[in-house]
Coordinates of C-alpha atoms and ligand atoms in Angstrom, one line a residue:
Chain A
M64 CA 41.8 -4.1 -3.4
A65 CA 40.3 -4.8 0.5
W66 CA 36.9 -4.0 1.6
H67 CA 35.4 -3.6 5.0
L68 CA 31.5 -2.9 5.4
S69 CA 29.9 0.4 6.6
V70 CA 26.7 -0.3 8.3
F71 CA 24.3 2.2 9.6
V72 CA 23.2 2.1 12.7
M73 CA 19.8 4.0 15.2
N74 CA 21.1 4.2 18.0
E75 CA 19.2 1.3 20.1
P76 CA 19.9 -1.1 22.0
G77 CA 21.3 -4.2 20.9
K78 CA 21.9 -2.5 17.6
L79 CA 25.5 -3.8 17.4
E80 CA 24.4 -7.7 18.5
K81 CA 22.5 -7.8 16.1
I82 CA 25.2 -7.0 13.9
T83 CA 27.6 -9.2 15.0
R84 CA 24.3 -12.4 15.2
V85 CA 23.4 -11.8 11.6
I86 CA 27.8 -12.0 10.6
S87 CA 28.2 -15.3 13.0
A88 CA 24.2 -17.0 11.5
A89 CA 26.3 -16.2 8.3
G90 CA 29.1 -18.0 9.1
L91 CA 31.0 -15.4 8.6
N92 CA 34.5 -14.7 10.3
L93 CA 34.5 -10.9 12.5
R94 CA 37.7 -9.8 12.0
A95 CA 37.4 -6.5 13.7
V96 CA 33.8 -3.9 14.5
S97 CA 34.5 0.2 14.9
M98 CA 31.3 2.5 16.0
A99 CA 30.8 6.3 15.0
S100 CA 28.4 7.8 16.2
T101 CA 26.8 11.3 16.8
G102 CA 24.3 10.1 19.5
E103 CA 21.5 10.2 17.2
F104 CA 22.9 7.8 14.9
G105 CA 25.8 6.2 13.7
V106 CA 28.1 4.4 11.1
V107 CA 29.1 0.9 12.2
R108 CA 33.1 -0.8 10.1
V109 CA 32.7 -4.4 10.2
L110 CA 36.2 -6.1 9.1
V111 CA 34.5 -9.6 7.7
N112 CA 36.8 -12.5 5.7
D113 CA 34.0 -12.1 2.4
P114 CA 32.9 -8.8 2.2
D115 CA 30.6 -9.7 -0.4
R116 CA 28.7 -12.3 1.3
G117 CA 28.4 -9.9 4.3
L118 CA 27.1 -6.7 2.5
E119 CA 24.6 -9.4 1.4
A120 CA 24.2 -11.1 4.7
L121 CA 23.2 -7.5 6.6
K122 CA 21.2 -6.0 3.4
E123 CA 18.9 -9.5 4.1
S124 CA 18.5 -8.8 7.8
G125 CA 17.1 -5.1 6.6
F126 CA 20.4 -3.2 7.4
T127 CA 21.4 -0.5 5.5
A128 CA 25.4 -1.1 4.3
A129 CA 27.1 -0.5 2.0
K130 CA 31.1 -1.6 0.6
R131 CA 34.1 0.5 1.5
K132 CA 37.5 0.0 0.4
I133 CA 40.0 -0.2 3.1
L134 CA 43.9 -0.1 3.9
V135 CA 45.3 -2.5 6.4
A136 CA 48.9 -1.7 8.0
Q137 CA 51.4 -3.7 9.3
I138 CA 52.8 -2.7 12.8
D139 CA 54.8 -3.5 16.2
D140 CA 52.9 -4.9 19.5
T141 CA 54.6 -2.6 20.9
P142 CA 54.0 1.1 22.1
G143 CA 54.6 3.8 19.8
A144 CA 54.4 1.4 16.9
M145 CA 51.0 3.2 16.4
H146 CA 52.4 7.0 16.6
G147 CA 55.7 5.6 13.9
L148 CA 52.4 5.3 11.6
L149 CA 51.1 8.0 11.9
V150 CA 53.9 9.5 11.4
E151 CA 54.6 7.8 7.6
L152 CA 51.2 8.8 7.0
T153 CA 51.8 12.6 7.2
A154 CA 54.7 12.8 6.1
A155 CA 53.2 11.3 2.6
R156 CA 50.4 13.9 3.1
I157 CA 47.9 11.1 3.5
N158 CA 44.5 12.2 4.6
V159 CA 43.4 9.1 6.6
E160 CA 39.4 9.8 7.3
D161 CA 38.5 6.3 9.7
C162 CA 40.9 4.1 11.4
Y163 CA 40.5 0.9 14.3
G164 CA 42.9 -1.5 15.1
F165 CA 43.2 -4.6 16.2
V166 CA 45.8 -7.9 17.7
I167 CA 47.1 -9.9 15.5
E168 CA 49.5 -11.9 17.8
E169 CA 49.6 -10.8 20.7
G170 CA 53.0 -9.0 22.1
K171 CA 54.1 -8.9 18.3
R172 CA 52.1 -8.2 15.5
A173 CA 49.0 -5.8 15.0
A174 CA 46.7 -4.2 12.3
I175 CA 45.9 -0.9 11.8
V176 CA 42.7 -0.5 9.4
F177 CA 42.7 3.1 7.9
E178 CA 40.1 4.6 4.9
V179 CA 41.9 7.6 2.9
E180 CA 40.9 9.8 0.5
K181 CA 42.8 8.9 -2.4
F182 CA 43.1 5.5 -2.9
P183 CA 46.5 5.0 -5.7
E184 CA 47.7 7.8 -4.6
A185 CA 47.3 6.6 -0.5
E186 CA 48.6 3.4 -1.9
K187 CA 51.3 5.0 -4.0
A188 CA 52.6 7.1 -2.0
I189 CA 53.2 4.4 1.1
A190 CA 54.8 2.7 -0.9
G191 CA 58.1 4.5 0.0
T192 CA 58.1 4.6 3.4
G193 CA 58.4 2.1 5.5
I194 CA 54.8 0.6 6.4
H195 CA 53.7 -2.7 5.8
L196 CA 51.1 -2.5 3.8
I197 CA 49.1 -6.3 3.9
S198 CA 48.2 -8.2 1.2
D199 CA 44.0 -8.3 0.7
A200 CA 44.3 -12.1 0.5
E201 CA 46.7 -12.4 3.6
I202 CA 43.7 -9.3 5.4
Y203 CA 41.0 -11.7 4.8
R204 CA 43.4 -14.7 6.8
L205 CA 43.4 -12.9 9.5
Chain B
M232 CA -8.4 6.4 -27.9
Y233 CA -12.3 7.3 -26.2
W234 CA -14.4 5.0 -24.0
D235 CA -17.1 7.3 -24.8
R236 CA -16.6 10.4 -27.3
D237 CA -19.1 11.9 -27.7
I238 CA -19.6 12.3 -23.8
E239 CA -15.9 12.5 -23.6
T240 CA -15.4 15.9 -26.1
M241 CA -19.4 16.7 -25.6
E242 CA -19.3 20.7 -27.1
R243 CA -19.1 22.7 -23.8
S244 CA -22.4 24.2 -24.4
A245 CA -24.1 20.7 -24.9
L246 CA -22.5 19.8 -21.5
Q247 CA -24.2 22.5 -20.2
R248 CA -27.3 21.9 -21.5
L249 CA -26.8 17.5 -19.7
Q250 CA -25.7 19.2 -16.7
C251 CA -29.0 21.2 -16.5
E252 CA -30.9 18.2 -17.0
R253 CA -29.4 15.7 -15.1
L254 CA -29.2 18.5 -12.9
A255 CA -33.4 18.6 -12.2
A256 CA -33.7 14.6 -12.4
T257 CA -31.4 14.7 -9.9
L258 CA -32.9 17.3 -7.6
E259 CA -36.5 15.8 -8.4
R260 CA -35.1 12.7 -7.4
A261 CA -33.2 13.6 -3.8
A262 CA -36.6 15.3 -3.2
R263 CA -37.6 11.2 -3.0
A264 CA -35.1 11.2 0.3
P265 CA -35.8 12.2 3.9
Y266 CA -33.1 14.4 4.4
Y267 CA -33.7 16.7 0.8
R268 CA -37.4 16.3 1.7
R269 CA -37.4 18.8 4.8
L270 CA -34.4 21.2 3.0
L271 CA -35.8 21.6 -0.3
E272 CA -39.1 22.4 0.9
K273 CA -37.8 25.8 2.6
T274 CA -35.0 25.6 0.2
G275 CA -37.5 25.9 -2.9
V276 CA -36.5 23.5 -5.9
A277 CA -38.3 25.2 -8.5
D278 CA -35.1 28.3 -7.8
V279 CA -32.0 25.7 -9.2
R280 CA -32.8 26.1 -13.1
E281 CA -29.4 25.8 -14.2
P282 CA -26.0 25.2 -12.9
G283 CA -25.4 28.6 -11.6
D284 CA -28.5 28.6 -9.2
I285 CA -26.7 25.8 -7.4
S286 CA -25.5 27.9 -5.1
R287 CA -29.2 28.6 -3.5
L288 CA -28.5 25.1 -2.0
P289 CA -26.9 24.3 1.2
F290 CA -23.6 22.3 1.5
T291 CA -24.1 19.0 3.1
T292 CA -21.3 17.1 4.1
K293 CA -19.9 13.9 6.4
A294 CA -21.9 15.7 9.5
E295 CA -25.5 14.9 8.0
L296 CA -24.6 11.8 6.4
R297 CA -23.0 10.4 9.8
N298 CA -26.5 12.1 11.5
E299 CA -29.5 10.8 9.2
F300 CA -27.9 7.2 9.8
P301 CA -29.0 5.0 8.3
Y302 CA -31.6 6.1 5.4
G303 CA -31.7 9.9 5.8
F304 CA -30.7 10.4 2.4
L305 CA -32.3 6.7 1.1
A306 CA -34.3 8.2 -2.4
V307 CA -35.2 4.2 -3.1
P308 CA -37.4 2.1 -1.6
L309 CA -34.6 -0.2 -0.7
T310 CA -36.4 -2.9 -2.0
D311 CA -34.1 -1.0 -5.0
V312 CA -30.6 -1.5 -3.1
V313 CA -28.9 -3.6 -3.9
R314 CA -25.0 -2.7 -2.6
L315 CA -24.3 -0.4 0.1
H316 CA -20.7 0.6 0.7
S317 CA -20.3 1.9 4.2
S318 CA -16.9 4.2 5.5
S319 CA -15.6 2.8 8.5
G320 CA -16.2 5.0 11.8
T321 CA -14.7 5.0 14.4
T322 CA -16.1 7.9 17.0
G323 CA -19.9 7.7 16.2
N324 CA -22.5 6.6 13.1
P325 CA -20.6 5.8 10.3
T326 CA -21.2 7.3 6.3
V327 CA -23.9 4.8 3.8
I328 CA -24.2 5.4 0.2
Y329 CA -26.5 3.1 -0.9
H330 CA -26.3 1.4 -4.5
T331 CA -28.8 1.0 -7.2
K332 CA -28.2 -1.2 -9.9
A333 CA -28.3 1.5 -13.1
D334 CA -25.8 2.7 -9.9
I335 CA -23.4 0.0 -9.9
I336 CA -24.0 0.2 -13.7
A337 CA -22.9 3.7 -14.6
W338 CA -19.9 3.5 -12.1
Q339 CA -18.8 0.0 -13.1
D340 CA -19.1 2.4 -17.1
L341 CA -16.9 5.9 -15.8
V342 CA -14.1 3.6 -13.9
A343 CA -13.8 1.6 -17.5
R344 CA -14.0 4.7 -18.8
C345 CA -11.2 6.5 -17.0
M346 CA -9.1 3.3 -17.5
Y347 CA -9.6 3.0 -20.7
M348 CA -8.4 6.9 -21.2
A349 CA -5.1 5.8 -19.1
G350 CA -4.2 3.2 -21.9
M351 CA -5.6 -0.1 -20.2
R352 CA -7.2 -1.9 -22.7
S353 CA -8.9 -5.7 -23.4
S354 CA -5.6 -7.5 -23.3
D355 CA -4.2 -6.1 -20.3
V356 CA -3.7 -8.0 -17.4
F357 CA -4.9 -6.1 -14.3
Q358 CA -3.9 -7.0 -10.8
N359 CA -6.1 -4.8 -8.7
I360 CA -3.7 -4.8 -5.0
M361 CA -6.6 -2.9 -3.3
G362 CA -8.7 -3.3 0.3
Y363 CA -11.5 -5.5 -1.4
G364 CA -14.9 -4.9 0.7
L365 CA -16.6 -1.8 2.0
F366 CA -14.0 0.5 0.7
T367 CA -15.1 1.1 -3.0
G368 CA -11.0 1.3 -3.9
G369 CA -10.9 -2.7 -5.1
L370 CA -14.6 -3.6 -5.9
G371 CA -14.4 0.2 -7.7
F372 CA -11.6 -1.0 -10.1
H373 CA -12.4 -4.8 -10.4
Y374 CA -15.7 -3.8 -12.2
G375 CA -14.4 -1.4 -14.3
A376 CA -11.5 -3.3 -15.9
E377 CA -13.5 -6.2 -16.3
K378 CA -16.6 -3.7 -17.9
L379 CA -13.6 -2.8 -19.2
G380 CA -12.5 -6.8 -20.6
A381 CA -9.1 -6.7 -19.2
M382 CA -8.7 -10.3 -17.7
T383 CA -9.0 -9.1 -13.5
I384 CA -6.6 -10.5 -11.2
P385 CA -8.5 -9.8 -7.4
V386 CA -5.7 -10.3 -5.0
G387 CA -6.0 -7.5 -2.5
P388 CA -3.7 -5.3 -1.2
G389 CA -0.8 -7.1 1.1
N390 CA 1.2 -10.4 0.8
S391 CA 4.1 -9.2 -1.3
K392 CA 5.5 -12.0 -2.0
R393 CA 2.0 -13.5 -3.6
Q394 CA 1.5 -10.1 -5.0
I395 CA 4.8 -10.9 -6.7
W396 CA 4.1 -14.1 -7.6
F397 CA 1.1 -13.3 -10.0
M398 CA 3.0 -10.7 -11.9
R399 CA 5.4 -12.9 -12.5
E400 CA 3.1 -16.3 -13.3
F401 CA 0.2 -14.6 -14.8
K402 CA 2.4 -11.1 -17.1
T403 CA 0.0 -8.7 -15.1
T404 CA 0.4 -5.4 -16.9
A405 CA -1.4 -3.3 -15.2
M406 CA -2.0 -3.0 -11.6
H407 CA -4.1 -0.5 -9.2
I408 CA -1.9 0.2 -6.4
L409 CA -1.5 2.4 -3.2
P410 CA 1.0 5.1 -3.5
S411 CA 3.1 4.4 -0.6
Y412 CA 2.7 0.3 -1.2
A413 CA 4.1 1.2 -4.8
M414 CA 6.8 1.7 -3.1
R415 CA 7.3 -1.1 -0.8
L416 CA 6.8 -3.8 -3.0
A417 CA 8.9 -2.4 -5.4
T418 CA 11.6 -2.9 -2.3
H419 CA 10.6 -6.1 -2.0
V420 CA 11.0 -7.3 -5.6
K421 CA 14.3 -6.2 -5.4
E422 CA 15.1 -8.1 -2.0
M423 CA 14.2 -11.4 -4.6
G424 CA 16.4 -10.0 -6.4
L425 CA 14.8 -8.9 -9.7
D426 CA 14.0 -5.3 -11.2
P427 CA 11.2 -4.4 -10.8
R428 CA 12.2 -2.3 -14.2
T429 CA 13.5 -5.0 -16.6
D430 CA 12.1 -8.3 -15.0
L431 CA 8.7 -8.0 -14.7
S432 CA 5.5 -7.1 -17.3
V433 CA 3.7 -4.7 -15.7
R434 CA 3.6 -1.2 -17.6
M435 CA 1.5 0.6 -15.9
A436 CA -0.4 1.3 -12.3
F437 CA -3.5 3.5 -10.9
V438 CA -2.4 5.4 -8.2
G439 CA -4.9 6.9 -5.3
A440 CA -6.9 6.4 -2.7
E441 CA -4.0 8.4 -1.0
P442 CA -3.4 12.3 -2.1
H443 CA 0.3 11.6 -3.0
T444 CA 2.8 14.3 -4.5
E445 CA 4.5 14.6 -8.2
E446 CA 7.2 13.7 -7.2
T447 CA 5.8 10.6 -5.5
R448 CA 4.9 9.7 -8.7
R449 CA 7.5 10.1 -10.7
R450 CA 9.6 7.5 -8.4
I451 CA 7.2 5.1 -8.8
E452 CA 7.6 5.6 -12.7
E453 CA 10.9 5.7 -12.2
T454 CA 11.4 2.9 -9.8
W455 CA 8.9 0.6 -12.1
N456 CA 9.5 1.5 -15.1
I457 CA 5.9 2.4 -16.0
R458 CA 3.4 5.4 -16.6
A459 CA 1.6 5.7 -13.0
F460 CA -2.0 7.5 -13.4
N461 CA -3.7 9.6 -11.0
S462 CA -7.1 8.2 -9.8
Y463 CA -9.5 10.4 -7.5
G464 CA -12.7 9.4 -6.2
L465 CA -14.6 9.5 -2.6
S466 CA -16.5 7.2 -1.5
E467 CA -19.7 10.0 -0.6
M468 CA -19.6 10.1 -4.6
C469 CA -19.4 6.5 -5.1
G470 CA -15.5 5.9 -5.2
P471 CA -12.9 5.7 -8.0
G472 CA -14.4 7.1 -11.6
V473 CA -14.5 11.0 -9.8
A474 CA -12.2 11.9 -11.9
F475 CA -8.5 10.6 -13.7
E476 CA -6.2 11.5 -15.6
C477 CA -5.1 11.1 -19.3
P478 CA -2.3 10.6 -21.3
E479 CA -0.7 14.0 -20.8
Q480 CA -1.0 13.7 -16.7
S481 CA -1.5 17.5 -16.6
G482 CA -4.7 17.0 -13.8
M483 CA -7.1 14.5 -13.6
H484 CA -10.6 15.4 -16.1
I485 CA -13.6 15.6 -13.8
W486 CA -16.2 13.8 -15.1
E487 CA -19.1 16.7 -15.6
D488 CA -21.6 14.3 -17.2
S489 CA -22.0 12.8 -13.9
F490 CA -21.3 15.3 -11.7
L491 CA -21.7 18.9 -11.1
A492 CA -18.0 21.0 -9.1
E493 CA -17.6 23.5 -7.3
I494 CA -14.6 24.9 -5.6
V495 CA -15.0 27.2 -3.0
E496 CA -13.4 29.2 -0.1
P497 CA -13.4 26.2 3.2
D498 CA -13.7 29.0 5.9
T499 CA -16.5 31.1 3.7
G500 CA -18.2 28.6 1.0
A501 CA -18.6 30.8 -1.0
P502 CA -16.8 30.7 -5.2
V503 CA -13.1 30.1 -6.6
P504 CA -12.4 31.8 -10.2
D505 CA -11.4 28.8 -11.6
G506 CA -7.6 28.8 -11.0
E507 CA -7.8 29.1 -7.5
C508 CA -7.0 26.4 -5.0
G509 CA -10.0 25.7 -3.1
E510 CA -12.9 22.5 -1.7
L511 CA -14.0 20.6 -4.3
V512 CA -17.9 20.3 -3.2
L513 CA -19.6 17.8 -5.9
T514 CA -23.0 17.4 -7.0
T515 CA -24.1 13.6 -8.1
L516 CA -26.4 13.6 -11.4
T517 CA -26.5 10.8 -12.2
R518 CA -27.3 8.8 -8.9
T519 CA -30.3 7.5 -7.9
G520 CA -30.2 5.6 -4.9
T521 CA -28.3 8.5 -2.6
P522 CA -28.0 11.6 -5.1
L523 CA -26.5 14.0 -3.1
L524 CA -26.4 17.6 -3.2
R525 CA -22.9 20.0 -3.0
Y526 CA -21.0 17.1 -0.7
R527 CA -18.4 19.3 1.0
T528 CA -15.4 16.7 0.1
R529 CA -13.2 18.4 2.3
D530 CA -10.6 17.2 -0.5
L531 CA -8.3 21.4 -2.1
T532 CA -7.7 21.1 -5.5
R533 CA -8.7 24.1 -8.1
I534 CA -9.8 23.8 -12.1
I535 CA -7.2 23.8 -14.4
P536 CA -8.3 26.5 -16.5
G537 CA -7.8 25.6 -20.5
P538 CA -8.7 22.5 -22.6
C539 CA -6.7 19.9 -22.7
P540 CA -4.7 18.5 -26.1
C541 CA -6.7 14.8 -25.8
G542 CA -9.6 16.9 -27.1
R543 CA -11.2 15.2 -24.1
T544 CA -13.7 19.0 -23.0
H545 CA -14.5 17.9 -18.6
R546 CA -12.5 20.3 -16.9
R547 CA -9.9 18.9 -15.3
I548 CA -9.0 19.5 -11.3
D549 CA -5.1 19.7 -9.9
R550 CA -3.5 17.0 -8.2
I551 CA -5.5 16.5 -5.0
R552 CA -3.6 18.9 -2.5
G553 CA -4.8 17.7 0.9
R554 CA -7.4 17.8 2.9
S555 CA -9.1 21.4 4.4
D556 CA -9.2 19.1 7.8
D557 CA -5.8 18.0 7.2
M558 CA -3.5 21.4 7.7
M559 CA -1.8 21.8 10.7
I560 CA -1.3 24.1 12.8
I561 CA 2.3 24.2 14.2
N562 CA 2.8 27.6 16.7
G563 CA -0.2 29.2 14.2
V564 CA 1.7 27.9 11.2
N565 CA -0.5 26.8 8.7
I566 CA 1.3 23.2 6.8
F567 CA 0.0 20.9 4.6
P568 CA 1.4 16.7 5.1
L569 CA 1.8 16.6 1.2
Q570 CA 3.9 19.9 1.6
V571 CA 6.6 17.8 3.9
E572 CA 6.1 15.0 0.9
Q573 CA 7.0 17.1 -1.6
T574 CA 10.2 18.5 -0.2
L575 CA 11.4 15.8 1.2
M576 CA 10.2 13.2 -2.2
R577 CA 12.7 16.2 -4.0
I578 CA 15.9 15.4 -1.9
P579 CA 18.4 12.3 -3.0
G580 CA 19.0 10.1 -0.7
I581 CA 16.0 10.2 1.3
G582 CA 13.6 7.1 1.1
S583 CA 9.6 7.0 0.2
N584 CA 8.4 6.7 4.2
Y585 CA 8.4 9.3 6.0
L586 CA 6.1 9.9 9.8
I587 CA 4.7 12.9 10.8
E588 CA 4.7 13.7 14.9
I589 CA 3.5 16.7 15.7
H590 CA 4.7 17.4 19.9
E591 CA 4.1 19.7 22.3
E592 CA 7.3 21.1 24.0
N593 CA 7.6 23.8 26.9
F594 CA 3.8 24.6 25.4
M595 CA 5.6 25.2 22.4
D596 CA 4.4 23.1 19.2
R597 CA 7.5 21.7 17.7
L598 CA 7.1 19.5 14.6
H599 CA 8.6 16.0 14.3
V600 CA 9.9 14.1 10.8
S601 CA 11.0 10.9 10.8
V602 CA 12.4 9.7 7.2
E603 CA 13.7 7.0 6.8
M604 CA 16.7 7.3 4.0
A605 CA 17.6 5.2 0.3
A606 CA 19.0 2.2 0.5
D607 CA 20.7 1.9 -2.2
S608 CA 22.3 5.4 -1.6
F609 CA 23.9 4.8 1.9
Q610 CA 27.1 5.1 0.8
G611 CA 29.0 4.2 4.3
T612 CA 30.6 7.6 5.6
L613 CA 28.8 9.4 8.8
S614 CA 30.2 12.3 6.8
Q615 CA 27.3 11.6 4.4
L616 CA 24.6 10.9 6.5
E617 CA 25.2 14.4 8.3
G618 CA 24.8 16.3 6.2
L619 CA 21.9 14.7 4.3
Q620 CA 20.5 15.1 7.5
S621 CA 21.6 18.7 7.9
R622 CA 19.8 18.7 3.8
V623 CA 16.5 16.9 5.5
L624 CA 16.0 20.0 8.7
A625 CA 17.4 23.1 5.7
A626 CA 14.4 22.5 2.7
L627 CA 11.8 21.4 5.1
R628 CA 12.0 24.5 6.9
D629 CA 12.5 27.0 4.2
E630 CA 9.2 25.0 3.3
T631 CA 7.3 25.2 5.5
G632 CA 8.7 28.0 7.9
V633 CA 9.3 26.0 10.8
T634 CA 12.2 24.4 12.9
P635 CA 12.0 20.2 12.4
V636 CA 13.7 18.3 14.4
V637 CA 14.4 15.0 12.0
K638 CA 15.8 12.1 12.6
L639 CA 17.2 9.9 10.1
L640 CA 16.1 6.5 10.0
E641 CA 17.4 3.5 8.5
A642 CA 15.8 2.4 5.3
G643 CA 13.0 0.1 6.7
S644 CA 12.6 0.7 10.4
L645 CA 9.1 2.7 9.9
P646 CA 6.5 0.4 9.8
A647 CA 5.1 -1.4 7.2
A648 CA 1.0 -0.6 6.9
E649 CA -1.3 -3.2 5.1
G650 CA -3.8 -0.3 3.9
K651 CA -3.5 3.5 3.8
A652 CA 0.2 4.5 5.3
V653 CA -0.5 6.4 8.6
R654 CA 1.9 10.3 7.8
V655 CA 0.5 11.5 11.0
V656 CA 0.4 11.7 14.1
D657 CA -0.7 14.3 16.5
R658 CA 0.7 13.9 20.1
R659 CA 0.0 17.2 21.6
A660 CA -2.7 17.3 24.7
Q661 CA -5.3 18.7 23.2
S662 CA -5.7 18.1 19.0
G663 CA -5.5 21.7 18.3
K664 CA -6.0 20.1 14.4
G665 CA -8.1 21.3 12.3
C666 CA -9.5 24.2 9.9
Ligands
ZN276 ZN1 -7.5 15.4 -21.4

């Protein structure tokens, strides 16, 4: 099972910068960041190479944070690949709750991180599609 | 089980006779203070023969204590005074209470009686996490605990690391702490990787000096796995030791051998029957240095009717609902800060720290409530936060009748006060605060 971190942030200047500072001070590798916000407050997702240590570091610095289960799919870094993935997920009746992506290898490979409602079912459903899920160990090595 | 069985379980009729005698002696003593001498010459002490007659005397308020600064209420020669306690007055004169040696001894005994009643024994290790100095909370409990015979650690407030160090090194079993600090200190314990429920020896806490709700008490008890006892006192009486919870934890026995209690309607001063809420008015019955007659405490409570299963005959007052001068008036609606606290503490996922602000927006009052979420209840989704915020808003609207602006904050983001927590800030141009 792979995890990313979810951090509660009030919308104030410098909040994101403080998160990245804590992560780098803990000697961790920050692979991707995304943010969802209502205007007053938001939730920042952070993908790091060691989620347990990342969570500890954030909590020690006073952040309200939690660990969330994720699936990470690999797609080609080409136009239309993301759409192809979503078509497959929809066909497998998987409801994506949260999603963001990042490039692994320019022009070649990209990763799409998503949270889904029901994990074991989602993983099984994906097994029957053409989607390539990246293994946990590989995610943290990216 | 009782610190002073004869007094604590005295028949009501005997207790009333004792009050009668002590009231007469108090009036005699009070008449030696310049302020009461003038007053009693007019009113006539002869009219007050028993506690029921006391309503013939006028009230004493904080304003008189201030106006008569420094010695208007002093009833003994200054050479008989061994200590003074004073409230910090930011505007005008402070209020000063003078204690004789006999007053200090009586006060120690009252506090020891309270702590013993709650279950503290001489084998306990007592950590006093309250301010020493002019504030009566620290010294009051300090001498009470020593009188009881418990090893007392006079650490004072603040410096959480040091508090926890003492708790671990000396296996503290009882503590005296502000309710807001009890919750913050537990957070520090957890941050140090310890579980306050299992890794410490604390088994009981005395909480007071800040009005707080039953919900807050239960949270303190659960967080620490202890029993927390509510303490009531005010510096104008002696400080802590006026009323205290017994093991039943349902109301505080007010020590009627030492204080004569009345509950009055705050606006008219008319007495209200037992069971109904009003302002507590107290007359000292044993004090010699600064006797006070019918002192308006501004604290709102009620007498809990009926006897207590613990066997003590002294009547019980309910948890303080607020101070009559704490009431907020928001567009004509009366709201007490404790109503807000009570509502917030009932919502799972909400932390113990909050701030109420009253703003004026387009000539209307607006209630703003900022509240921290509980760090360990965060699941990581925006929808959880939005749901929590709207639950808080709906609950506060239902309780108070006004629609507040709710701001959900990260855990630990409200400023942590060393002393009493500041819970209400009125930001209106002309503060409409009052009663
Ligand atoms: Zn009782």
